[in-house]
CSV table of C-alpha atoms and ligand atoms in Angstrom, one decimal:
chain,number,residue,atom,x,y,z
A,615,MET,CA,54.8,7.9,95.8
A,616,LYS,CA,54.0,4.2,96.1
A,617,THR,CA,51.1,2.3,94.5
A,618,GLN,CA,50.3,-1.2,93.3
A,619,VAL,CA,49.7,-0.7,89.6
A,620,GLY,CA,51.3,2.2,87.8
A,621,ILE,CA,49.4,3.2,84.6
A,622,ILE,CA,50.8,5.3,81.8
A,623,GLY,CA,48.1,7.2,79.8
A,624,ALA,CA,44.7,8.4,80.8
A,625,GLY,CA,42.8,7.5,77.6
A,626,PRO,CA,39.9,5.1,77.8
A,627,SER,CA,42.2,2.1,78.4
A,628,GLY,CA,44.1,3.6,81.3
A,629,LEU,CA,41.1,5.1,83.0
A,630,LEU,CA,38.9,2.0,82.6
A,631,LEU,CA,41.6,-0.3,84.1
A,632,SER,CA,42.2,2.1,87.0
A,633,GLN,CA,38.5,2.3,87.7
A,634,LEU,CA,38.0,-1.5,87.6
A,635,LEU,CA,41.0,-2.1,89.9
A,636,HIS,CA,40.1,0.6,92.4
A,637,GLN,CA,36.6,-0.9,92.8
A,638,GLU,CA,38.4,-4.1,93.9
A,639,GLY,CA,40.6,-2.3,96.3
A,640,ILE,CA,43.7,-2.4,94.2
A,641,GLU,CA,45.5,1.0,94.1
A,642,THR,CA,46.6,2.7,90.9
A,643,VAL,CA,48.3,5.9,89.9
A,644,VAL,CA,47.7,7.1,86.3
A,645,LEU,CA,50.3,9.4,84.7
A,646,GLU,CA,49.0,11.4,81.7
A,647,ARG,CA,51.2,13.6,79.5
A,648,ARG,CA,48.4,16.0,78.5
A,649,SER,CA,45.8,18.1,80.3
A,650,ARG,CA,42.3,16.7,81.0
A,651,ASP,CA,40.8,19.2,78.6
A,652,TYR,CA,43.1,18.1,75.9
A,653,VAL,CA,42.2,14.4,76.4
A,654,LEU,CA,38.5,15.3,76.4
A,655,GLY,CA,38.8,17.4,73.3
A,656,ARG,CA,39.8,14.5,71.0
A,657,ILE,CA,37.0,13.3,68.7
A,658,ARG,CA,37.2,9.6,68.2
A,659,ALA,CA,35.0,6.7,67.2
A,660,GLY,CA,31.7,5.9,68.8
A,661,VAL,CA,30.5,2.3,68.3
A,662,LEU,CA,30.7,0.0,71.3
A,663,GLU,CA,30.5,-3.8,71.3
A,664,GLN,CA,28.3,-5.5,73.8
A,665,GLY,CA,31.4,-6.7,75.7
A,666,PHE,CA,32.6,-3.1,76.1
A,667,VAL,CA,29.1,-2.0,77.2
A,668,ASN,CA,29.1,-4.7,79.9
A,669,LEU,CA,32.6,-3.7,81.1
A,670,MET,CA,31.5,-0.1,81.4
A,671,ARG,CA,28.5,-1.2,83.5
A,672,LYS,CA,30.8,-3.5,85.7
A,673,ALA,CA,33.0,-0.5,86.2
A,674,GLY,CA,30.0,1.5,87.5
A,675,VAL,CA,30.2,4.0,84.7
A,676,GLY,CA,27.3,2.8,82.5
A,677,ASP,CA,24.5,5.0,83.7
A,678,ARG,CA,24.8,7.9,81.2
A,679,MET,CA,25.8,5.5,78.4
A,680,ASP,CA,22.6,3.5,79.0
A,681,ARG,CA,20.5,6.7,79.1
A,682,GLU,CA,22.0,8.7,76.2
A,683,GLY,CA,23.7,6.0,74.1
A,684,GLU,CA,21.7,4.5,71.2
A,685,VAL,CA,21.3,0.8,70.7
A,686,HIS,CA,21.8,0.0,67.0
A,687,LYS,CA,20.4,-3.2,65.6
A,688,GLY,CA,21.9,-2.9,62.2
A,689,PHE,CA,23.7,-0.7,59.7
A,690,ASP,CA,23.8,-0.2,55.9
A,691,ILE,CA,26.3,-0.9,53.3
A,692,ALA,CA,25.8,1.2,50.1
A,693,HIS,CA,27.5,0.8,46.8
A,694,GLY,CA,26.7,3.1,44.0
A,695,ASN,CA,22.9,3.6,44.2
A,696,ASN,CA,22.3,0.3,46.1
A,697,ARG,CA,21.8,0.0,49.8
A,698,HIS,CA,21.7,-3.2,51.8
A,699,ARG,CA,21.0,-3.5,55.5
A,700,ILE,CA,23.0,-5.7,57.7
A,701,ASP,CA,20.5,-6.8,60.4
A,702,LEU,CA,22.9,-7.4,63.3
A,703,GLU,CA,20.2,-8.5,65.7
A,704,ASP,CA,18.7,-11.1,63.3
A,705,LEU,CA,22.1,-12.4,61.9
A,706,THR,CA,23.7,-12.8,65.4
A,707,GLY,CA,20.6,-14.1,67.2
A,708,GLY,CA,20.1,-11.0,69.3
A,709,ASP,CA,23.3,-9.0,69.5
A,710,THR,CA,23.5,-5.3,68.9
A,711,VAL,CA,26.0,-2.4,69.3
A,712,MET,CA,25.8,0.8,71.3
A,713,VAL,CA,26.5,4.2,69.6
A,714,TYR,CA,28.1,6.4,72.3
A,715,GLY,CA,31.0,8.7,71.6
A,716,GLN,CA,34.4,7.9,73.0
A,717,THR,CA,34.6,11.5,74.3
A,718,GLU,CA,31.5,11.0,76.4
A,719,LEU,CA,32.7,7.7,77.7
A,720,THR,CA,36.1,9.2,78.6
A,721,ARG,CA,34.3,12.0,80.4
A,722,ASP,CA,32.2,9.4,82.4
A,723,LEU,CA,35.4,7.6,83.4
A,724,TYR,CA,37.1,10.8,84.6
A,725,GLU,CA,34.0,11.7,86.7
A,726,ALA,CA,34.0,8.2,88.2
A,727,ARG,CA,37.7,8.5,89.0
A,728,ASP,CA,37.0,11.9,90.7
A,729,ARG,CA,34.2,10.4,92.8
A,730,MET,CA,36.4,7.6,94.0
A,731,GLY,CA,39.3,9.8,94.6
A,732,GLY,CA,41.4,8.0,92.0
A,733,ILE,CA,44.8,9.5,91.3
A,734,VAL,CA,45.3,10.8,87.8
A,735,ILE,CA,48.3,13.1,87.4
A,736,HIS,CA,48.0,15.3,84.3
A,737,ASP,CA,50.8,17.2,82.5
A,738,ALA,CA,53.3,14.6,83.6
A,739,GLU,CA,56.3,15.1,81.3
A,740,ASP,CA,59.1,12.7,80.4
A,741,VAL,CA,57.3,9.7,82.0
A,742,THR,CA,59.8,6.8,82.0
A,743,PRO,CA,59.4,3.2,83.2
A,744,HIS,CA,62.4,1.7,85.0
A,745,GLY,CA,63.4,-1.7,86.4
A,746,LEU,CA,61.0,-3.6,84.1
A,747,GLU,CA,63.0,-6.8,84.5
A,748,THR,CA,63.1,-6.6,88.3
A,749,ASP,CA,60.5,-7.2,91.0
A,750,THR,CA,60.6,-3.5,91.9
A,751,PRO,CA,59.7,-1.5,88.8
A,752,PHE,CA,59.1,2.2,89.1
A,753,LEU,CA,58.1,5.2,87.0
A,754,THR,CA,59.6,8.7,86.9
A,755,TYR,CA,58.1,11.8,85.5
A,756,ARG,CA,58.8,15.5,85.6
A,757,LYS,CA,56.5,18.3,86.8
A,758,GLY,CA,58.1,21.6,86.1
A,759,ASP,CA,61.6,21.3,87.6
A,760,ASP,CA,60.7,18.4,89.9
A,761,ILE,CA,61.4,14.8,89.1
A,762,GLU,CA,58.8,12.5,90.9
A,763,THR,CA,59.0,8.7,91.4
A,764,VAL,CA,56.2,6.2,91.6
A,765,THR,CA,57.2,2.7,92.8
A,766,CYS,CA,54.8,-0.1,92.0
A,767,ASP,CA,54.3,-3.8,91.4
A,768,TYR,CA,53.4,-3.6,87.8
A,769,ILE,CA,53.4,-1.0,85.0
A,770,ILE,CA,50.6,-0.9,82.4
A,771,GLY,CA,51.3,0.9,79.2
A,772,CYS,CA,48.0,2.5,78.1
A,773,ASP,CA,49.8,5.4,76.4
A,774,GLY,CA,48.6,5.0,72.8
A,775,PHE,CA,50.5,4.4,69.6
A,776,HIS,CA,53.0,7.3,70.2
A,777,GLY,CA,53.6,6.5,73.9
A,778,VAL,CA,56.8,5.6,75.7
A,779,SER,CA,55.9,2.1,77.0
A,780,ARG,CA,56.3,0.1,73.8
A,781,LYS,CA,59.6,2.0,73.1
A,782,SER,CA,60.9,0.9,76.5
A,783,ILE,CA,61.0,-2.7,75.4
A,784,PRO,CA,64.3,-3.8,73.8
A,785,LYS,CA,63.8,-3.8,70.0
A,786,ASP,CA,65.1,-7.3,69.6
A,787,ARG,CA,62.4,-8.6,71.9
A,788,LEU,CA,59.5,-7.3,69.8
A,789,THR,CA,58.1,-8.2,66.4
A,790,LEU,CA,56.1,-5.4,64.8
A,791,TYR,CA,53.5,-6.1,62.1
A,792,GLU,CA,52.3,-3.2,60.1
A,793,ARG,CA,50.3,-2.2,57.0
A,794,VAL,CA,49.9,1.5,56.1
A,795,TYR,CA,47.0,2.2,53.7
A,796,PRO,CA,47.5,4.5,50.7
A,797,PHE,CA,44.7,7.0,51.9
A,798,GLY,CA,43.3,8.7,54.9
A,799,TRP,CA,39.9,9.6,56.3
A,800,LEU,CA,38.7,13.1,56.5
A,801,GLY,CA,36.1,13.4,59.3
A,802,VAL,CA,33.6,16.2,60.0
A,803,LEU,CA,31.5,16.6,63.1
A,804,SER,CA,28.4,18.9,62.5
A,805,ARG,CA,25.4,20.0,64.6
A,806,THR,CA,22.9,18.6,62.1
A,807,PRO,CA,20.4,15.7,62.3
A,808,PRO,CA,22.0,12.5,61.0
A,809,VAL,CA,21.0,11.5,57.5
A,810,SER,CA,20.1,8.1,58.7
A,811,GLU,CA,19.1,6.5,62.0
A,812,GLU,CA,21.7,3.8,61.4
A,813,LEU,CA,25.3,4.0,60.1
A,814,ILE,CA,25.9,3.8,56.4
A,815,TYR,CA,29.2,2.5,55.1
A,816,ALA,CA,29.4,3.5,51.4
A,817,ARG,CA,31.7,2.1,48.7
A,818,HIS,CA,31.9,4.3,45.6
A,819,GLU,CA,34.1,4.7,42.6
A,820,ARG,CA,35.2,8.1,44.0
A,821,GLY,CA,36.2,6.4,47.3
A,822,PHE,CA,34.7,5.3,50.6
A,823,ALA,CA,32.3,7.4,52.7
A,824,LEU,CA,30.7,6.8,56.1
A,825,CYS,CA,27.6,8.4,57.7
A,826,SER,CA,27.7,8.1,61.5
A,827,LEU,CA,26.3,10.0,64.4
A,828,ARG,CA,26.7,10.9,68.0
A,829,SER,CA,23.0,11.9,68.8
A,830,ARG,CA,19.8,13.0,67.1
A,831,THR,CA,21.3,16.4,66.6
A,832,LEU,CA,25.0,15.6,66.1
A,833,SER,CA,26.4,13.9,63.0
A,834,ARG,CA,29.8,12.5,62.2
A,835,TYR,CA,30.7,11.9,58.5
A,836,TYR,CA,33.9,10.7,56.8
A,837,VAL,CA,35.2,10.5,53.2
A,838,GLN,CA,38.3,8.7,52.1
A,839,CYS,CA,40.9,11.2,50.9
A,840,PRO,CA,44.4,11.1,49.4
A,841,LEU,CA,47.3,10.8,51.9
A,842,GLY,CA,48.9,14.2,51.3
A,843,ASP,CA,45.6,16.2,51.8
A,844,THR,CA,45.3,18.7,54.6
A,845,ILE,CA,42.2,20.1,56.1
A,846,GLU,CA,42.9,23.4,54.4
A,847,ASP,CA,42.3,21.6,51.1
A,848,TRP,CA,38.8,20.8,52.3
A,849,SER,CA,36.3,23.6,52.8
A,850,ASP,CA,33.0,22.6,54.3
A,851,ASP,CA,31.3,23.0,50.9
A,852,ARG,CA,33.8,20.8,49.2
A,853,PHE,CA,33.4,18.2,51.9
A,854,TRP,CA,29.6,18.1,51.7
A,855,GLU,CA,29.7,17.9,47.9
A,856,GLU,CA,32.1,15.1,47.9
A,857,LEU,CA,30.2,13.2,50.6
A,858,LYS,CA,26.9,13.5,48.6
A,859,SER,CA,28.6,12.3,45.4
A,860,ARG,CA,29.5,9.1,47.1
A,861,LEU,CA,26.1,8.3,48.6
A,862,PRO,CA,23.1,6.8,47.0
A,863,ASP,CA,20.9,9.6,45.4
A,864,THR,CA,18.0,9.0,47.9
A,865,VAL,CA,20.4,9.5,50.8
A,866,ALA,CA,22.3,12.4,49.3
A,867,GLU,CA,19.0,14.2,48.7
A,868,THR,CA,18.0,14.1,52.3
A,869,LEU,CA,21.4,15.0,53.8
A,870,VAL,CA,21.3,18.1,56.0
A,871,THR,CA,24.5,20.1,55.8
A,872,GLY,CA,25.8,22.7,58.2
A,873,PRO,CA,29.1,24.3,59.5
A,874,SER,CA,31.7,21.8,60.7
A,875,ILE,CA,32.4,21.8,64.4
A,876,GLU,CA,35.5,19.7,64.0
A,877,LYS,CA,37.4,18.6,61.0
A,878,SER,CA,40.4,16.3,60.9
A,879,ILE,CA,42.3,13.9,58.7
A,880,ALA,CA,43.5,10.5,60.1
A,881,PRO,CA,45.8,8.1,58.3
A,882,LEU,CA,44.8,4.4,58.2
A,883,ARG,CA,47.1,1.8,59.6
A,884,SER,CA,47.0,-1.8,60.8
A,885,PHE,CA,49.7,-2.4,63.5
A,886,VAL,CA,50.4,-5.2,66.0
A,887,CYS,CA,53.2,-5.5,68.5
A,888,GLU,CA,54.1,-8.9,69.8
A,889,PRO,CA,54.4,-9.8,72.6
A,890,MET,CA,52.4,-7.4,74.7
A,891,ARG,CA,54.5,-7.9,77.8
A,892,TRP,CA,58.1,-7.3,78.8
A,893,GLY,CA,58.9,-8.3,82.4
A,894,ARG,CA,56.6,-6.2,84.6
A,895,LEU,CA,55.4,-4.0,81.8
A,896,PHE,CA,52.1,-4.9,80.1
A,897,LEU,CA,50.8,-3.0,77.0
A,898,ALA,CA,47.1,-2.4,76.4
A,899,GLY,CA,45.1,-0.6,73.7
A,900,ASP,CA,46.6,1.6,71.0
A,901,ALA,CA,50.1,1.2,72.7
A,902,ALA,CA,50.1,-2.4,71.3
A,903,HIS,CA,47.8,-2.3,68.3
A,904,ILE,CA,46.1,-0.1,65.8
A,905,VAL,CA,43.3,-0.8,63.3
A,906,PRO,CA,42.0,1.2,60.4
A,907,PRO,CA,38.6,2.7,61.6
A,908,THR,CA,36.5,0.7,59.2
A,909,GLY,CA,34.4,-1.5,61.4
A,910,ALA,CA,35.0,0.5,64.6
A,911,LYS,CA,37.4,-1.9,66.3
A,912,GLY,CA,39.9,0.5,67.8
A,913,LEU,CA,38.3,1.2,71.1
A,914,ASN,CA,36.7,-2.2,71.3
A,915,SER,CA,40.1,-3.9,70.9
A,916,ALA,CA,41.4,-1.9,73.8
A,917,ALA,CA,38.4,-3.1,75.9
A,918,SER,CA,39.3,-6.8,75.6
A,919,ASP,CA,42.9,-6.1,76.7
A,920,ILE,CA,41.6,-4.3,79.7
A,921,TYR,CA,39.2,-7.1,80.5
A,922,TYR,CA,42.0,-9.7,80.4
A,923,LEU,CA,44.4,-7.5,82.3
A,924,PHE,CA,41.9,-6.7,85.0
A,925,HIS,CA,41.1,-10.3,85.7
A,926,ALA,CA,44.8,-11.3,85.5
A,927,LEU,CA,45.7,-8.6,88.1
A,928,LEU,CA,42.8,-9.5,90.3
A,929,ALA,CA,43.9,-13.2,90.3
A,930,GLN,CA,47.5,-12.1,91.1
A,931,TYR,CA,46.5,-9.9,94.0
A,932,ARG,CA,43.6,-12.0,95.4
A,933,LYS,CA,44.9,-15.5,94.9
A,934,ASP,CA,48.6,-15.1,94.3
A,935,ASP,CA,47.9,-16.7,90.9
A,936,PRO,CA,50.2,-15.4,88.1
A,937,SER,CA,48.7,-17.5,85.3
A,938,GLY,CA,46.5,-14.7,84.0
A,939,LEU,CA,49.5,-12.3,83.8
A,940,ASP,CA,51.7,-15.0,82.3
A,941,GLY,CA,49.0,-15.8,79.7
A,942,TYR,CA,48.0,-12.2,79.0
A,943,SER,CA,49.9,-11.5,75.9
A,944,ASP,CA,48.9,-14.7,74.1
A,945,ARG,CA,45.3,-14.4,75.2
A,946,ALA,CA,44.9,-10.8,74.2
A,947,LEU,CA,46.7,-11.3,70.9
A,948,ALA,CA,44.4,-14.1,69.9
A,949,ARG,CA,41.5,-11.8,69.9
A,950,ILE,CA,43.4,-8.8,68.6
A,951,TRP,CA,44.4,-10.6,65.4
A,952,LYS,CA,40.8,-11.4,64.7
A,953,ALA,CA,39.8,-7.8,65.1
A,954,GLN,CA,42.8,-6.9,62.8
A,955,ARG,CA,41.6,-9.4,60.2
A,956,PHE,CA,38.1,-8.0,60.3
A,957,SER,CA,39.2,-4.3,60.0
A,958,TRP,CA,41.6,-5.1,57.2
A,959,TRP,CA,38.9,-7.0,55.3
A,960,MET,CA,36.3,-4.3,55.7
A,961,THR,CA,38.8,-1.7,54.7
A,962,ASN,CA,39.7,-3.7,51.5
A,963,LEU,CA,36.1,-4.3,50.7
A,964,LEU,CA,35.0,-0.7,50.8
A,965,HIS,CA,37.9,1.6,49.8
A,966,ARG,CA,39.2,2.6,46.5
A,967,PHE,CA,42.9,1.7,46.3
A,968,PRO,CA,44.8,4.1,44.0
A,969,ASP,CA,47.1,1.3,42.6
A,970,ARG,CA,44.4,-1.4,42.2
A,971,SER,CA,44.5,-3.6,39.1
A,972,GLY,CA,41.5,-4.6,37.0
A,973,PHE,CA,41.6,-7.9,38.8
A,974,ASP,CA,41.6,-6.3,42.2
A,975,ALA,CA,38.5,-4.2,41.2
A,976,ARG,CA,36.6,-7.3,40.1
A,977,MET,CA,37.6,-9.1,43.3
A,978,GLN,CA,36.2,-6.3,45.4
A,979,GLU,CA,32.9,-6.2,43.4
A,980,THR,CA,32.7,-10.0,43.8
A,981,ASP,CA,33.3,-9.8,47.5
A,982,LEU,CA,30.4,-7.4,47.9
A,983,ASP,CA,28.2,-9.4,45.5
A,984,TYR,CA,28.9,-12.6,47.5
A,985,LEU,CA,28.3,-10.9,50.8
A,986,PHE,CA,24.8,-9.8,49.9
A,987,SER,CA,23.9,-13.1,48.2
A,988,SER,CA,24.9,-15.3,51.2
A,989,ARG,CA,23.3,-15.2,54.6
A,990,SER,CA,26.4,-17.0,56.0
A,991,ALA,CA,28.7,-14.3,54.7
A,992,MET,CA,26.5,-11.6,56.2
A,993,ALA,CA,26.3,-13.5,59.5
A,994,SER,CA,30.1,-13.6,59.6
A,995,LEU,CA,30.3,-9.9,59.0
A,996,ALA,CA,27.6,-9.3,61.7
A,997,GLU,CA,29.3,-11.7,64.2
A,998,ASN,CA,32.6,-9.7,63.9
A,999,TYR,CA,30.9,-6.3,63.9
A,1000,VAL,CA,29.0,-6.9,67.2
A,1001,GLY,CA,32.3,-8.3,68.6
A,1002,LEU,CA,33.8,-11.7,69.2
A,1003,PRO,CA,33.5,-12.9,72.8
A,1004,PHE,CA,36.2,-11.9,75.3
B,1034,APR,N1,53.4,9.7,79.0
B,1034,APR,C1,52.1,9.8,79.5
B,1034,APR,N2,51.0,9.8,78.8
B,1034,APR,C2,51.1,9.5,77.5
B,1034,APR,C3,52.4,9.4,76.8
B,1034,APR,C4,53.5,9.5,77.6
B,1034,APR,N3,54.7,9.4,77.1
B,1034,APR,N4,52.2,9.2,75.5
B,1034,APR,C5,50.8,9.2,75.3
B,1034,APR,N5,50.2,9.4,76.5
B,1034,APR,C6,48.7,9.5,76.7
B,1034,APR,C7,48.0,10.3,75.6
B,1034,APR,O1,48.0,11.7,75.8
B,1034,APR,C8,46.6,9.7,75.7
B,1034,APR,O2,45.8,10.4,76.6
B,1034,APR,O3,48.2,8.2,76.7
B,1034,APR,C9,46.8,8.3,76.3
B,1034,APR,C10,46.5,7.2,75.3
B,1034,APR,O4,45.2,7.2,75.0
B,1034,APR,P1,44.6,6.7,73.6
B,1034,APR,O5,45.4,7.1,72.5
B,1034,APR,O6,43.1,7.2,73.5
B,1034,APR,O7,44.7,5.1,73.6
B,1034,APR,P2,43.8,4.1,74.5
B,1034,APR,O8,43.4,4.6,75.8
B,1034,APR,O9,44.5,2.8,74.3
B,1034,APR,O10,42.4,4.1,73.7
B,1034,APR,C11,42.1,3.2,72.7
B,1034,APR,O11,40.9,3.1,70.6
B,1034,APR,O12,39.3,4.1,69.2
B,1034,APR,C12,40.7,3.9,69.4
B,1034,APR,O13,42.5,5.3,69.0
B,1034,APR,C13,41.3,5.2,69.6
B,1034,APR,O14,41.8,6.3,71.6
B,1034,APR,C14,41.3,5.2,71.1
B,1034,APR,C15,41.9,3.9,71.4
B,1035,PHB,C1,32.4,7.2,64.2
B,1035,PHB,O1,31.2,7.4,64.5
B,1035,PHB,O2,33.3,8.0,64.4
B,1035,PHB,C2,32.7,5.9,63.5
B,1035,PHB,C3,31.7,4.9,63.4
B,1035,PHB,C4,32.0,3.7,62.8
B,1035,PHB,C5,33.3,3.5,62.3
B,1035,PHB,C6,34.3,4.4,62.4
B,1035,PHB,C7,34.0,5.6,63.0
B,1035,PHB,O3,33.5,2.3,61.6
């Protein structure tokens, strides 16, 4: 098979790039290791920055998001029994975020790819990039007993943190930056009305908690949990009790509980790979960077990579101008590091660190105290939460 841009991974990054390029007449082939059902079964975050929302619309996949997604003009930070609203709209001069699940967004992208006849090959095993330092890179993959080849001009690694792309770059050409946090997030999805119309991030002596939502009837809640815990340790009853204990009384009293539809534990990690390019291979999204979920920057960081890559590839194909591709890594990383800083800061602000000193605890309290006493501090939080410009 021959195409212009070979994409590894059919998560939101790979699908969105393929959709944007196809609209401009640039051919792509997407190779995905898993089945479509598997990809669509993953429950991930659901807060979209304005830049991402605009990119979805540009890609012609914004209709259902605009109909069913919820515009959020603020969110709450609770600590103990106190609750403060961060008025995003007021603090940023009009910016908001969109609450729309990644699962829904991925479904919309798949449907758009189907409508345009986009090529997405599922259950592609042993996907391997070759000839990355030549002008004729190609991908191989296995389907059953057959080895298939896709030749292309560029290869884009959108295959997430555990993918093959980053690992194809010689180790001595990469610098990896990483912080692993000493706790995880236990998440529960339940068909219950959300406890609050807006998100509540809660700091508590027992640990962090988050009240989020997918719709008026579907709630998503999280509690910070020890690293070694498994979901077998957490019955629904135990989860609801723990969540309630970390929320202000007035919130806990109105929380509607119900059976969990999905329950999972995710570790928290900050990770950046530099550079994001090797020869004809370009990394995007989780393949190149991971943030802890506090602040919802994971999916949004992928969006800015895709925006830069799309414009860079367009300039290359339309005007024979390689400057966007040459500058991609530096440009993407400049924004990525800011999202990293914000996610790291918000994680530090709101979680209970098992090894914290008395000094650390005071610093955390003072950070919160300062935040709510200073409009500038809240404005800085709001500016980052709605998303820095692409
Ligand atoms: N070959 C082919 N496909 C692969 C391979 C491989 N070796 N390894 C992984 N994949 C696929 C995965 O099955 C997955 O569908 O690549 C896809 C990567 O998708 P995501 O992990 O969703 O990453 P990305 O598209 O960059 O999305 C950004 O933001 O909110 C965060 O982690 C969240 O998924 C989200 C991410
Ligand atoms: C979610 O709804 O899953 C969610 C929302 C906000 C976050 C993280 C996760 O910061």
